[in-house]
Amino acid sequence: MLFHFQYAPDTRHYIYQMRLDIQGVDPERFRQAWQAALNAHPILRTQFLWQGDFEQPLQLVRKQLSVPFVEHDWRARDDLPAALDALADTDQQPFDLSQAPLLRLQLVRTGTTHYHLIYTHHHILLDGWSNTQLLGEIVQRYQGSFQAGASAGYAEYIGWLQAQEP
């Protein structure tokens, strides 16, 4: 992924976006569920450094970050479908991989209890399976039913990966 980004940094390839309508969500609790996931998963706080005097690209995990979560109240808009499309299109701008986090969330209030979520991330963070797992975790955290399982941490995985025969 990093190679492809370096080859064409302004492309929208590898930028994934999910849009969905949600009813009856508490925006602050939703943001907190995302923040808790960001805090729990180092990959979500990762940036990539390769320019300068590095012998090889580096993956840097930030200790703390705030989830990029923007709320909009567009209940009064007459052009809602077109405005949502334009916002989603604008949000597909390329990421700067040297700046974490490599995901963005926009929650647009479209009615009294209706919202539209635009979730955008770079594929360098998550593949489809991992993204599905993350979204399931977000729902569980939002509902207050999340139970962390025992698993190896990301640092352990990187250590194991580096010990493998090239």
C-alpha positions as YAML, in Angstrom:
chain: A
units: angstrom
residues:
- id: 1
  name: MET
  ca: [0.00, 0.00, 0.00]
- id: 2
  name: LEU
  ca: [2.78, 2.42, 0.87]
- id: 3
  name: PHE
  ca: [4.51, 1.72, -2.45]
- id: 4
  name: HIS
  ca: [1.32, 2.47, -4.37]
- id: 5
  name: PHE
  ca: [0.79, 5.65, -2.35]
- id: 6
  name: GLN
  ca: [4.33, 6.82, -3.08]
- id: 7
  name: TYR
  ca: [3.84, 6.06, -6.76]
- id: 8
  name: ALA
  ca: [0.57, 8.06, -6.99]
- id: 9
  name: PRO
  ca: [0.03, 10.08, -3.77]
- id: 10
  name: ASP
  ca: [-2.89, 12.14, -5.09]
- id: 11
  name: THR
  ca: [-5.01, 9.20, -6.19]
- id: 12
  name: ARG
  ca: [-8.22, 8.16, -4.50]
- id: 13
  name: HIS
  ca: [-7.30, 4.50, -4.92]
- id: 14
  name: TYR
  ca: [-7.20, 2.74, -1.57]
- id: 15
  name: ILE
  ca: [-9.46, 5.31, 0.08]
- id: 16
  name: TYR
  ca: [-12.54, 3.52, 1.30]
- id: 17
  name: GLN
  ca: [-15.73, 5.19, 2.32]
- id: 18
  name: MET
  ca: [-18.88, 3.90, 3.92]
- id: 19
  name: ARG
  ca: [-22.06, 5.90, 4.03]
- id: 20
  name: LEU
  ca: [-25.11, 4.86, 5.97]
- id: 21
  name: ASP
  ca: [-28.23, 6.24, 7.50]
- id: 22
  name: ILE
  ca: [-28.63, 5.77, 11.24]
- id: 23
  name: GLN
  ca: [-31.71, 6.41, 13.31]
- id: 24
  name: GLY
  ca: [-31.78, 7.35, 16.99]
- id: 25
  name: VAL
  ca: [-28.04, 7.60, 17.61]
- id: 26
  name: ASP
  ca: [-26.57, 9.61, 20.46]
- id: 27
  name: PRO
  ca: [-23.76, 11.51, 18.69]
- id: 28
  name: GLU
  ca: [-21.57, 11.96, 21.77]
- id: 29
  name: ARG
  ca: [-21.84, 8.31, 22.80]
- id: 30
  name: PHE
  ca: [-21.10, 7.33, 19.18]
- id: 31
  name: ARG
  ca: [-18.00, 9.55, 19.15]
- id: 32
  name: GLN
  ca: [-16.89, 8.05, 22.47]
- id: 33
  name: ALA
  ca: [-17.24, 4.51, 21.06]
- id: 34
  name: TRP
  ca: [-14.98, 5.48, 18.16]
- id: 35
  name: GLN
  ca: [-12.51, 7.19, 20.51]
- id: 36
  name: ALA
  ca: [-12.36, 4.08, 22.70]
- id: 37
  name: ALA
  ca: [-11.59, 1.95, 19.63]
- id: 38
  name: LEU
  ca: [-8.92, 4.41, 18.52]
- id: 39
  name: ASN
  ca: [-7.40, 4.25, 22.00]
- id: 40
  name: ALA
  ca: [-7.49, 0.44, 22.01]
- id: 41
  name: HIS
  ca: [-6.02, -0.26, 18.56]
- id: 42
  name: PRO
  ca: [-2.54, 1.04, 17.73]
- id: 43
  name: ILE
  ca: [-3.11, 0.59, 13.99]
- id: 44
  name: LEU
  ca: [-5.75, 3.33, 14.16]
- id: 45
  name: ARG
  ca: [-3.11, 5.72, 15.57]
- id: 46
  name: THR
  ca: [-0.49, 4.81, 12.96]
- id: 47
  name: GLN
  ca: [1.33, 7.02, 10.50]
- id: 48
  name: PHE
  ca: [4.07, 6.15, 8.02]
- id: 49
  name: LEU
  ca: [7.38, 7.96, 7.60]
- id: 50
  name: TRP
  ca: [9.69, 7.39, 4.64]
- id: 51
  name: GLN
  ca: [11.08, 10.73, 3.57]
- id: 52
  name: GLY
  ca: [14.45, 11.97, 4.74]
- id: 53
  name: ASP
  ca: [17.36, 9.88, 5.98]
- id: 54
  name: PHE
  ca: [15.40, 6.69, 6.70]
- id: 55
  name: GLU
  ca: [16.94, 3.46, 5.40]
- id: 56
  name: GLN
  ca: [13.46, 2.02, 5.14]
- id: 57
  name: PRO
  ca: [9.93, 3.29, 5.80]
- id: 58
  name: LEU
  ca: [8.92, 3.54, 9.45]
- id: 59
  name: GLN
  ca: [5.55, 2.89, 10.98]
- id: 60
  name: LEU
  ca: [4.97, 5.25, 13.90]
- id: 61
  name: VAL
  ca: [2.18, 4.67, 16.41]
- id: 62
  name: ARG
  ca: [1.03, 7.77, 18.25]
- id: 63
  name: LYS
  ca: [0.29, 7.32, 21.96]
- id: 64
  name: GLN
  ca: [-2.80, 9.52, 21.92]
- id: 65
  name: LEU
  ca: [-5.02, 10.99, 19.23]
- id: 66
  name: SER
  ca: [-8.49, 12.39, 19.09]
- id: 67
  name: VAL
  ca: [-10.82, 10.69, 16.69]
- id: 68
  name: PRO
  ca: [-11.53, 13.03, 13.74]
- id: 69
  name: PHE
  ca: [-15.28, 13.31, 14.25]
- id: 70
  name: VAL
  ca: [-17.23, 16.19, 12.74]
- id: 71
  name: GLU
  ca: [-20.93, 16.79, 13.35]
- id: 72
  name: HIS
  ca: [-23.22, 18.73, 11.04]
- id: 73
  name: ASP
  ca: [-26.85, 19.71, 11.54]
- id: 74
  name: TRP
  ca: [-28.44, 19.84, 8.11]
- id: 75
  name: ARG
  ca: [-32.10, 19.35, 9.09]
- id: 76
  name: ALA
  ca: [-33.07, 22.61, 7.40]
- id: 77
  name: ARG
  ca: [-31.33, 21.95, 4.06]
- id: 78
  name: ASP
  ca: [-33.48, 21.66, 0.96]
- id: 79
  name: ASP
  ca: [-30.67, 20.13, -1.08]
- id: 80
  name: LEU
  ca: [-29.86, 17.32, 1.34]
- id: 81
  name: PRO
  ca: [-29.11, 14.44, -1.09]
- id: 82
  name: ALA
  ca: [-26.84, 16.60, -3.25]
- id: 83
  name: ALA
  ca: [-25.19, 18.17, -0.20]
- id: 84
  name: LEU
  ca: [-24.47, 14.74, 1.33]
- id: 85
  name: ASP
  ca: [-22.98, 13.55, -1.96]
- id: 86
  name: ALA
  ca: [-20.80, 16.65, -2.15]
- id: 87
  name: LEU
  ca: [-19.62, 16.22, 1.45]
- id: 88
  name: ALA
  ca: [-18.79, 12.56, 0.85]
- id: 89
  name: ASP
  ca: [-16.94, 13.43, -2.35]
- id: 90
  name: THR
  ca: [-14.92, 16.13, -0.57]
- id: 91
  name: ASP
  ca: [-14.13, 13.68, 2.24]
- id: 92
  name: GLN
  ca: [-12.52, 11.28, -0.23]
- id: 93
  name: GLN
  ca: [-9.52, 13.58, -0.54]
- id: 94
  name: PRO
  ca: [-6.23, 11.68, -0.31]
- id: 95
  name: PHE
  ca: [-4.74, 11.13, 3.11]
- id: 96
  name: ASP
  ca: [-1.26, 12.27, 4.08]
- id: 97
  name: LEU
  ca: [0.11, 8.93, 5.31]
- id: 98
  name: SER
  ca: [2.68, 10.74, 7.44]
- id: 99
  name: GLN
  ca: [-0.13, 12.22, 9.58]
- id: 100
  name: ALA
  ca: [-2.26, 10.01, 11.83]
- id: 101
  name: PRO
  ca: [-5.06, 9.16, 12.08]
- id: 102
  name: LEU
  ca: [-5.82, 7.86, 8.63]
- id: 103
  name: LEU
  ca: [-9.57, 7.85, 9.09]
- id: 104
  name: ARG
  ca: [-12.33, 10.46, 9.23]
- id: 105
  name: LEU
  ca: [-15.90, 10.45, 10.49]
- id: 106
  name: GLN
  ca: [-18.67, 12.87, 9.66]
- id: 107
  name: LEU
  ca: [-22.09, 12.55, 11.27]
- id: 108
  name: VAL
  ca: [-24.79, 14.63, 9.61]
- id: 109
  name: ARG
  ca: [-28.08, 15.19, 11.38]
- id: 110
  name: THR
  ca: [-30.76, 14.98, 8.68]
- id: 111
  name: GLY
  ca: [-33.91, 14.82, 10.80]
- id: 112
  name: THR
  ca: [-35.16, 14.81, 14.38]
- id: 113
  name: THR
  ca: [-33.72, 11.35, 15.03]
- id: 114
  name: HIS
  ca: [-32.08, 10.64, 11.66]
- id: 115
  name: TYR
  ca: [-28.38, 10.86, 10.85]
- id: 116
  name: HIS
  ca: [-26.13, 10.10, 7.91]
- id: 117
  name: LEU
  ca: [-22.65, 8.72, 8.66]
- id: 118
  name: ILE
  ca: [-19.70, 9.19, 6.32]
- id: 119
  name: TYR
  ca: [-16.77, 7.02, 7.43]
- id: 120
  name: THR
  ca: [-13.61, 7.31, 5.33]
- id: 121
  name: HIS
  ca: [-10.30, 5.51, 5.86]
- id: 122
  name: HIS
  ca: [-7.17, 4.53, 4.00]
- id: 123
  name: HIS
  ca: [-6.84, 0.87, 3.11]
- id: 124
  name: ILE
  ca: [-3.31, 0.83, 4.57]
- id: 125
  name: LEU
  ca: [-5.00, 0.62, 8.00]
- id: 126
  name: LEU
  ca: [-7.69, -1.96, 7.49]
- id: 127
  name: ASP
  ca: [-8.76, -4.54, 4.97]
- id: 128
  name: GLY
  ca: [-12.41, -5.48, 4.51]
- id: 129
  name: TRP
  ca: [-12.43, -8.20, 7.17]
- id: 130
  name: SER
  ca: [-10.69, -6.00, 9.74]
- id: 131
  name: ASN
  ca: [-13.01, -3.11, 8.98]
- id: 132
  name: THR
  ca: [-16.03, -5.36, 9.61]
- id: 133
  name: GLN
  ca: [-14.52, -6.41, 12.94]
- id: 134
  name: LEU
  ca: [-13.92, -2.77, 13.88]
- id: 135
  name: LEU
  ca: [-17.46, -1.73, 13.03]
- id: 136
  name: GLY
  ca: [-18.84, -4.61, 15.11]
- id: 137
  name: GLU
  ca: [-16.69, -3.44, 18.01]
- id: 138
  name: ILE
  ca: [-17.94, 0.15, 17.60]
- id: 139
  name: VAL
  ca: [-21.54, -1.06, 17.84]
- id: 140
  name: GLN
  ca: [-20.72, -3.09, 20.95]
- id: 141
  name: ARG
  ca: [-18.90, -0.17, 22.56]
- id: 142
  name: TYR
  ca: [-21.81, 2.12, 21.75]
- id: 143
  name: GLN
  ca: [-24.24, -0.34, 23.35]
- id: 144
  name: GLY
  ca: [-21.98, -0.80, 26.37]
- id: 145
  name: SER
  ca: [-21.62, -4.53, 25.71]
- id: 146
  name: PHE
  ca: [-18.02, -4.66, 24.49]
- id: 147
  name: GLN
  ca: [-15.81, -7.24, 26.19]
- id: 148
  name: ALA
  ca: [-12.14, -7.13, 25.24]
- id: 149
  name: GLY
  ca: [-10.80, -10.56, 24.37]
- id: 150
  name: ALA
  ca: [-7.31, -11.82, 25.04]
- id: 151
  name: SER
  ca: [-5.17, -11.22, 21.99]
- id: 152
  name: ALA
  ca: [-1.62, -10.41, 21.12]
- id: 153
  name: GLY
  ca: [-0.90, -6.73, 20.71]
- id: 154
  name: TYR
  ca: [0.15, -5.05, 17.51]
- id: 155
  name: ALA
  ca: [3.74, -4.61, 18.75]
- id: 156
  name: GLU
  ca: [3.96, -8.37, 19.32]
- id: 157
  name: TYR
  ca: [2.70, -8.99, 15.80]
- id: 158
  name: ILE
  ca: [5.27, -6.61, 14.29]
- id: 159
  name: GLY
  ca: [8.00, -8.32, 16.34]
- id: 160
  name: TRP
  ca: [6.89, -11.72, 15.05]
- id: 161
  name: LEU
  ca: [6.70, -10.40, 11.49]
- id: 162
  name: GLN
  ca: [10.22, -8.98, 11.64]
- id: 163
  name: ALA
  ca: [11.56, -12.31, 12.91]
- id: 164
  name: GLN
  ca: [10.23, -14.17, 9.85]
- id: 165
  name: GLU
  ca: [12.49, -15.26, 7.03]
- id: 166
  name: PRO
  ca: [12.18, -12.73, 4.17]
...
